[in-house]
Amino acid sequence: MAPAVHIDIDHNSSTAPFDQLRLEIIEQVHSGRLIAGTKIPTIRALAVEVGLAPNTVAKAYRELGEQGVIETRGKQGTFIAAGADPIRAGAEKAATGYVQELRHVGVSDEEILGFVQSALRGAE
């Protein structure tokens, strides 16, 4: 049986329940309470546990899957993905895109690194 994902949904919040669920799972990944390879409850089981409709949980799971936070392994179930930190993954994707774009227009790696270092100094 999958370990319980402890989530409290505030039905009086202006944040949609599916988003509360999604953000809480991401927070638990960031904090280390949910680590890569952890099996999470089925949609139906989590829906019952947190008091939401299965479609609401399915929407949260779908977005988490698109963000690379969770992965479905067929009949084995749904798990926290390796490298499940969506902020880090997004940053890595942005950095890779930046480098590719600048290389495409002929900027050298040394110049790219200089741009990044200047941007970091300017952001202080």
Coordinates of C-alpha atoms in Angstrom, one line a residue:
M1 CA 0.0 0.0 0.0
A2 CA 1.3 3.5 -0.8
P3 CA 2.3 5.7 2.0
A4 CA -0.2 8.4 2.9
V5 CA 0.3 11.8 1.4
H6 CA -0.8 14.1 4.1
I7 CA -2.5 17.0 2.5
D8 CA -5.1 19.4 4.0
I9 CA -7.4 21.1 1.5
D10 CA -8.8 24.4 2.5
H11 CA -12.2 24.5 0.9
N12 CA -12.5 28.2 1.8
S13 CA -9.3 29.2 0.0
S14 CA -9.3 31.2 -3.1
T15 CA -6.8 28.7 -4.5
A16 CA -8.5 25.9 -6.4
P17 CA -8.4 22.5 -4.6
F18 CA -6.5 20.8 -7.5
D19 CA -3.9 23.5 -7.3
Q20 CA -3.7 23.2 -3.5
L21 CA -3.1 19.5 -4.0
R22 CA -0.5 20.0 -6.7
L23 CA 1.4 22.7 -4.8
E24 CA 1.4 20.6 -1.6
I25 CA 2.9 17.6 -3.4
I26 CA 5.6 19.9 -4.9
E27 CA 6.3 21.4 -1.5
Q28 CA 6.6 17.9 0.0
V29 CA 9.1 17.0 -2.8
H30 CA 11.1 20.1 -2.1
S31 CA 11.2 19.4 1.6
G32 CA 12.2 15.8 1.2
R33 CA 9.1 14.3 2.7
L34 CA 8.4 12.7 -0.7
I35 CA 11.5 11.5 -2.4
A36 CA 12.2 10.0 -5.9
G37 CA 10.7 6.6 -6.2
T38 CA 8.1 7.0 -3.5
K39 CA 4.8 5.4 -4.6
I40 CA 1.9 7.8 -4.1
P41 CA -1.8 6.8 -3.8
T42 CA -4.0 6.1 -6.7
I43 CA -6.2 8.9 -7.9
R44 CA -9.3 7.3 -6.2
A45 CA -7.5 6.6 -2.9
L46 CA -6.1 10.1 -2.7
A47 CA -9.5 11.6 -3.6
V48 CA -11.1 9.7 -0.7
E49 CA -8.2 10.6 1.7
V50 CA -8.4 14.4 1.0
G51 CA -12.1 14.6 0.3
L52 CA -12.0 15.6 -3.3
A53 CA -13.6 14.3 -6.5
P54 CA -11.4 11.9 -8.4
N55 CA -11.5 14.2 -11.5
T56 CA -9.9 16.9 -9.3
V57 CA -7.1 14.7 -8.2
A58 CA -6.7 13.4 -11.8
K59 CA -6.2 17.0 -13.0
A60 CA -3.6 17.6 -10.3
Y61 CA -1.8 14.4 -11.2
R62 CA -1.9 15.2 -14.9
E63 CA -0.3 18.6 -14.3
L64 CA 2.3 17.1 -11.9
G65 CA 3.1 14.5 -14.6
E66 CA 3.5 17.3 -17.2
Q67 CA 5.8 19.1 -14.8
G68 CA 7.9 16.0 -14.3
V69 CA 7.1 15.7 -10.6
I70 CA 5.4 12.3 -10.9
E71 CA 5.5 9.5 -13.3
T72 CA 3.1 6.6 -14.0
R73 CA 4.6 3.2 -14.4
G74 CA 1.6 1.4 -15.9
K75 CA 0.1 -1.2 -13.5
Q76 CA 2.8 -0.6 -11.0
G77 CA 1.3 2.8 -10.0
T78 CA 2.3 6.4 -9.8
F79 CA 5.6 7.5 -8.2
I80 CA 7.6 10.6 -7.4
A81 CA 9.9 11.1 -10.4
A82 CA 13.7 11.2 -10.2
G83 CA 14.7 14.9 -10.6
A84 CA 11.2 15.8 -9.5
D85 CA 12.0 19.4 -8.6
P86 CA 10.0 21.4 -11.2
I87 CA 11.8 24.7 -10.3
R88 CA 15.2 23.2 -10.9
A89 CA 14.0 21.4 -14.0
G90 CA 12.6 24.6 -15.3
A91 CA 15.8 26.5 -14.6
E92 CA 17.9 23.8 -16.3
K93 CA 15.6 23.9 -19.3
A94 CA 15.8 27.7 -19.5
A95 CA 19.6 27.6 -19.2
T96 CA 19.9 25.0 -21.9
G97 CA 17.6 27.0 -24.2
Y98 CA 19.6 30.2 -23.5
V99 CA 22.9 28.5 -24.4
Q100 CA 21.5 26.8 -27.5
E101 CA 20.0 30.1 -28.7
L102 CA 23.3 32.0 -28.2
R103 CA 25.4 29.3 -29.8
H104 CA 23.1 29.3 -32.8
V105 CA 23.9 33.0 -33.4
G106 CA 27.6 32.4 -33.0
V107 CA 28.3 33.5 -29.4
S108 CA 31.2 31.6 -27.8
D109 CA 30.8 29.6 -24.6
E110 CA 33.2 32.1 -22.9
E111 CA 31.0 35.0 -23.9
I112 CA 27.9 33.2 -22.8
L113 CA 29.5 32.5 -19.4
G114 CA 30.4 36.2 -19.2
F115 CA 26.8 37.2 -19.9
V116 CA 25.6 34.9 -17.1
Q117 CA 28.2 36.2 -14.6
S118 CA 27.3 39.8 -15.5
A119 CA 23.7 39.1 -15.0
L120 CA 24.4 37.5 -11.6
R121 CA 26.4 40.5 -10.5
G122 CA 23.6 42.8 -11.7
A123 CA 21.0 40.9 -9.8
E124 CA 22.7 41.4 -6.4

